[in-house]
PDB file of C-alpha atoms in Angstrom:
ATOM      1  CA  GLY A1274     -12.797 -36.943 -57.459  1.00 48.00           C
ATOM      2  CA  ILE A1275     -12.658 -33.642 -59.701  1.00 48.00           C
ATOM      3  CA  VAL A1276     -11.682 -30.748 -58.126  1.00 48.00           C
ATOM      4  CA  THR A1277     -14.339 -28.241 -58.991  1.00 54.00           C
ATOM      5  CA  PRO A1278     -15.397 -24.820 -58.727  1.00 56.00           C
ATOM      6  CA  LEU A1279     -17.642 -25.906 -55.929  1.00 57.00           C
ATOM      7  CA  GLY A1280     -15.177 -26.359 -53.795  1.00 59.00           C
ATOM      8  CA  PRO A1281     -12.651 -29.221 -52.585  1.00 63.00           C
ATOM      9  CA  GLU A1282     -15.163 -31.205 -50.311  1.00 83.00           C
ATOM     10  CA  ILE A1283     -17.695 -31.958 -53.235  1.00 90.00           C
ATOM     11  CA  LYS A1284     -15.900 -35.600 -55.047  1.00 92.00           C
ATOM     12  CA  PHE A1285     -16.557 -36.617 -58.184  1.00 93.00           C
ATOM     13  CA  HIS A1286     -15.891 -40.062 -59.204  1.00 95.00           C
ATOM     14  CA  MET A1287     -16.524 -40.604 -63.301  1.00 95.00           C
ATOM     15  CA  VAL A1288     -18.225 -44.456 -63.741  1.00 96.00           C
ATOM     16  CA  ARG A1289     -19.073 -47.007 -66.562  1.00 93.00           C
ATOM     17  CA  ALA A1290     -22.658 -45.943 -68.755  1.00 94.00           C
ATOM     18  CA  GLU A1291     -23.829 -48.352 -71.379  1.00 92.00           C
ATOM     19  CA  HIS A1292     -25.048 -46.826 -74.284  1.00 89.00           C
ATOM     20  CA  SER A1293     -24.264 -46.050 -77.670  1.00 82.00           C
ATOM     21  CA  SER A1294     -23.913 -42.287 -79.072  1.00 80.00           C
ATOM     22  CA  GLU A1295     -23.008 -41.312 -81.954  1.00 84.00           C
ATOM     23  CA  TYR A1296     -24.196 -38.107 -84.412  1.00 85.00           C
ATOM     24  CA  ARG A1297     -25.346 -37.942 -88.010  1.00 91.00           C
ATOM     25  CA  ARG A1298     -23.622 -34.687 -90.122  1.00 93.00           C
ATOM     26  CA  LYS A1299     -22.933 -33.921 -93.858  1.00 95.00           C
ATOM     27  CA  ASN A1300     -19.212 -33.463 -94.414  1.00 94.00           C
ATOM     28  CA  PRO A1301     -18.160 -30.293 -95.677  1.00 94.00           C
ATOM     29  CA  ASP A1302     -16.085 -31.208 -97.837  1.00 95.00           C
ATOM     30  CA  THR A1303     -17.527 -34.300 -99.640  1.00 95.00           C
ATOM     31  CA  GLY A1304     -21.109 -32.877 -99.076  1.00 95.00           C
ATOM     32  CA  LYS A1305     -22.459 -36.815 -98.417  1.00 95.00           C
ATOM     33  CA  ASP A1306     -23.844 -37.589 -94.927  1.00 95.00           C
ATOM     34  CA  GLU A1307     -22.041 -39.812 -92.646  1.00 95.00           C
ATOM     35  CA  VAL A1308     -22.482 -41.096 -89.068  1.00 93.00           C
ATOM     36  CA  LEU A1309     -19.549 -40.246 -86.308  1.00 90.00           C
ATOM     37  CA  PRO A1310     -18.792 -41.568 -82.850  1.00 88.00           C
ATOM     38  CA  GLY A1311     -20.754 -39.159 -80.263  1.00 83.00           C
ATOM     39  CA  GLY A1312     -18.080 -39.850 -77.524  1.00 83.00           C
ATOM     40  CA  GLU A1313     -18.064 -42.829 -74.385  1.00 86.00           C
ATOM     41  CA  PRO A1314     -21.322 -42.691 -72.122  1.00 89.00           C
ATOM     42  CA  VAL A1315     -20.513 -42.430 -68.635  1.00 94.00           C
ATOM     43  CA  GLY A1316     -22.365 -42.334 -65.000  1.00 96.00           C
ATOM     44  CA  TRP A1317     -21.126 -39.948 -61.590  1.00 97.00           C
ATOM     45  CA  ILE A1318     -20.206 -40.680 -58.236  1.00 98.00           C
ATOM     46  CA  ILE A1319     -20.744 -37.198 -56.081  1.00 97.00           C
ATOM     47  CA  GLU A1320     -19.811 -37.787 -52.876  1.00 96.00           C
ATOM     48  CA  LEU A1321     -20.554 -34.455 -50.599  1.00 94.00           C
ATOM     49  CA  GLU A1322     -18.808 -32.572 -47.462  1.00 92.00           C
ATOM     50  CA  ASN A1323     -21.151 -34.592 -45.372  1.00 93.00           C
ATOM     51  CA  GLY A1324     -20.476 -38.362 -46.898  1.00 94.00           C
ATOM     52  CA  PHE A1325     -23.726 -38.539 -48.494  1.00 96.00           C
ATOM     53  CA  LYS A1326     -23.283 -40.215 -51.934  1.00 97.00           C
ATOM     54  CA  ILE A1327     -25.412 -39.560 -55.035  1.00 98.00           C
ATOM     55  CA  TYR A1328     -25.734 -42.566 -58.509  1.00 98.00           C
ATOM     56  CA  HIS A1329     -26.386 -40.730 -61.045  1.00 98.00           C
ATOM     57  CA  MET A1330     -26.242 -43.607 -63.799  1.00 98.00           C
ATOM     58  CA  GLY A1331     -26.713 -41.544 -66.509  1.00 93.00           C
ATOM     59  CA  ASP A1332     -28.448 -42.926 -69.646  1.00 91.00           C
ATOM     60  CA  THR A1333     -27.747 -46.641 -68.792  1.00 95.00           C
ATOM     61  CA  GLY A1334     -28.171 -49.995 -69.550  1.00 94.00           C
ATOM     62  CA  LEU A1335     -27.769 -52.663 -67.228  1.00 96.00           C
ATOM     63  CA  PHE A1336     -24.565 -54.376 -66.866  1.00 96.00           C
ATOM     64  CA  GLY A1337     -22.938 -55.947 -64.113  1.00 96.00           C
ATOM     65  CA  ASP A1338     -20.369 -54.063 -62.903  1.00 96.00           C
ATOM     66  CA  MET A1339     -23.193 -51.855 -61.307  1.00 98.00           C
ATOM     67  CA  LYS A1340     -22.702 -54.717 -58.669  1.00 98.00           C
ATOM     68  CA  PHE A1341     -19.201 -53.421 -57.897  1.00 98.00           C
ATOM     69  CA  ILE A1342     -20.228 -50.029 -58.428  1.00 98.00           C
ATOM     70  CA  GLY A1343     -22.778 -50.404 -54.984  1.00 98.00           C
ATOM     71  CA  GLU A1344     -20.313 -52.391 -53.951  1.00 98.00           C
ATOM     72  CA  PHE A1345     -17.064 -50.213 -53.882  1.00 98.00           C
ATOM     73  CA  TYR A1346     -19.553 -46.522 -53.762  1.00 98.00           C
ATOM     74  CA  LYS A1347     -22.156 -47.527 -51.365  1.00 98.00           C
ATOM     75  CA  PRO A1348     -24.544 -44.685 -52.992  1.00 98.00           C
ATOM     76  CA  ASP A1349     -27.367 -43.498 -50.444  1.00 98.00           C
ATOM     77  CA  LEU A1350     -28.942 -42.096 -53.557  1.00 98.00           C
ATOM     78  CA  VAL A1351     -29.783 -43.480 -57.182  1.00 98.00           C
ATOM     79  CA  LEU A1352     -30.860 -41.519 -60.654  1.00 98.00           C
ATOM     80  CA  THR A1353     -31.663 -44.277 -62.360  1.00 98.00           C
ATOM     81  CA  PRO A1354     -33.529 -44.198 -66.131  1.00 97.00           C
ATOM     82  CA  ILE A1355     -36.342 -46.287 -66.439  1.00 97.00           C
ATOM     83  CA  GLY A1356     -37.450 -45.305 -69.692  1.00 95.00           C
ATOM     84  CA  GLY A1357     -36.793 -48.552 -71.712  1.00 92.00           C
ATOM     85  CA  ASN A1358     -35.788 -47.271 -75.269  1.00 86.00           C
ATOM     86  CA  PHE A1359     -31.458 -47.608 -75.371  1.00 83.00           C
ATOM     87  CA  THR A1360     -31.713 -47.246 -71.802  1.00 89.00           C
ATOM     88  CA  ILE A1361     -32.787 -49.858 -69.092  1.00 95.00           C
ATOM     89  CA  ASN A1362     -36.432 -50.008 -68.696  1.00 97.00           C
ATOM     90  CA  ALA A1363     -38.782 -49.730 -64.943  1.00 97.00           C
ATOM     91  CA  GLN A1364     -38.027 -53.714 -64.492  1.00 97.00           C
ATOM     92  CA  LEU A1365     -34.542 -54.029 -64.971  1.00 97.00           C
ATOM     93  CA  ALA A1366     -34.022 -50.820 -62.725  1.00 98.00           C
ATOM     94  CA  GLY A1367     -35.674 -52.515 -60.164  1.00 98.00           C
ATOM     95  CA  TYR A1368     -33.450 -55.650 -60.481  1.00 98.00           C
ATOM     96  CA  ALA A1369     -30.402 -53.018 -60.346  1.00 98.00           C
ATOM     97  CA  ILE A1370     -31.433 -51.352 -57.330  1.00 98.00           C
ATOM     98  CA  ARG A1371     -33.153 -54.572 -55.568  1.00 98.00           C
ATOM     99  CA  GLU A1372     -30.040 -56.467 -56.167  1.00 97.00           C
ATOM    100  CA  MET A1373     -26.598 -55.328 -57.628  1.00 98.00           C
ATOM    101  CA  ILE A1374     -26.353 -51.882 -56.035  1.00 98.00           C
ATOM    102  CA  LYS A1375     -28.929 -51.487 -52.523  1.00 98.00           C
ATOM    103  CA  PRO A1376     -29.303 -47.749 -51.583  1.00 98.00           C
ATOM    104  CA  LYS A1377     -31.502 -46.241 -49.484  1.00 98.00           C
ATOM    105  CA  TYR A1378     -33.003 -44.017 -51.921  1.00 98.00           C
ATOM    106  CA  ALA A1379     -33.970 -44.016 -55.941  1.00 98.00           C
ATOM    107  CA  ILE A1380     -35.247 -41.161 -58.349  1.00 98.00           C
ATOM    108  CA  PRO A1381     -36.530 -42.735 -61.475  1.00 98.00           C
ATOM    109  CA  MET A1382     -35.822 -40.675 -64.409  1.00 97.00           C
ATOM    110  CA  HIS A1383     -35.539 -40.575 -68.006  1.00 94.00           C
ATOM    111  CA  TYR A1384     -39.040 -41.058 -68.745  1.00 95.00           C
ATOM    112  CA  GLY A1385     -42.159 -40.278 -69.725  1.00 91.00           C
ATOM    113  CA  THR A1386     -41.153 -37.104 -72.281  1.00 90.00           C
ATOM    114  CA  TYR A1387     -41.390 -38.953 -75.527  1.00 89.00           C
ATOM    115  CA  PRO A1388     -43.921 -42.108 -75.839  1.00 91.00           C
ATOM    116  CA  ILE A1389     -40.982 -44.243 -76.616  1.00 91.00           C
ATOM    117  CA  LEU A1390     -40.048 -43.896 -73.047  1.00 92.00           C
ATOM    118  CA  ALA A1391     -42.928 -45.708 -71.289  1.00 93.00           C
ATOM    119  CA  GLY A1392     -41.545 -46.705 -67.933  1.00 95.00           C
ATOM    120  CA  LYS A1393     -43.616 -45.740 -65.367  1.00 96.00           C
ATOM    121  CA  PRO A1394     -42.617 -44.891 -61.643  1.00 97.00           C
ATOM    122  CA  GLU A1395     -45.152 -47.384 -60.361  1.00 97.00           C
ATOM    123  CA  ASP A1396     -43.283 -50.447 -62.378  1.00 97.00           C
ATOM    124  CA  PHE A1397     -39.826 -49.436 -61.095  1.00 98.00           C
ATOM    125  CA  VAL A1398     -41.554 -49.766 -57.365  1.00 97.00           C
ATOM    126  CA  LYS A1399     -43.454 -52.602 -58.134  1.00 97.00           C
ATOM    127  CA  ALA A1400     -40.185 -54.620 -59.562  1.00 98.00           C
ATOM    128  CA  LEU A1401     -38.146 -53.138 -56.308  1.00 97.00           C
ATOM    129  CA  GLY A1402     -40.480 -56.099 -54.153  1.00 93.00           C
ATOM    130  CA  GLY A1403     -39.291 -56.093 -51.139  1.00 89.00           C
ATOM    131  CA  SER A1404     -36.483 -53.798 -51.560  1.00 96.00           C
ATOM    132  CA  PRO A1405     -36.514 -51.299 -48.623  1.00 97.00           C
ATOM    133  CA  THR A1406     -35.290 -48.792 -51.204  1.00 98.00           C
ATOM    134  CA  GLN A1407     -37.281 -45.879 -50.939  1.00 98.00           C
ATOM    135  CA  VAL A1408     -38.681 -44.530 -54.191  1.00 98.00           C
ATOM    136  CA  ILE A1409     -38.760 -40.722 -54.584  1.00 98.00           C
ATOM    137  CA  VAL A1410     -40.707 -39.146 -57.400  1.00 97.00           C
ATOM    138  CA  PRO A1411     -40.378 -35.266 -57.645  1.00 95.00           C
ATOM    139  CA  GLN A1412     -42.551 -33.554 -59.631  1.00 91.00           C
ATOM    140  CA  PRO A1413     -40.763 -31.431 -62.226  1.00 89.00           C
ATOM    141  CA  GLY A1414     -39.235 -27.849 -59.818  1.00 92.00           C
ATOM    142  CA  GLU A1415     -39.759 -29.723 -56.535  1.00 94.00           C
ATOM    143  CA  LYS A1416     -37.080 -29.919 -54.110  1.00 94.00           C
ATOM    144  CA  VAL A1417     -36.362 -32.802 -51.882  1.00 93.00           C
ATOM    145  CA  ASP A1418     -33.852 -33.121 -48.671  1.00 91.00           C
ATOM    146  CA  PHE A1419     -32.488 -35.912 -47.569  1.00 88.00           C
TER     147      PHE A1419
END
């Protein structure tokens, strides 16, 4: 875990995510445009002082280690992208939650801000099938208590 200003009772565990990252810039020495790697994607397990665990998947595609993350960390809440452009879509997110991670709660994210992020919470709920995971879709600024 990582010790933070929030106190030693809150633990952060960095986990894998699957996404490319790059940025373009004009090299000031050559005047040419170049593409550089932008860093490694990550997700986070946030373990609160009461033991409640949150898995923020980050901006990710589907990958097999999600099953390990679910089994090892046993997150209570998962924040999952559903947008579908360079990230998992609602159907793949539903599969990951239902078959691999199996949390009590899920909050869909990373959708609807641009037309290309076309995933919809109702498609995510449908993709969960008979999963017991409760989906929470907060409105901007809404507080959710667990």
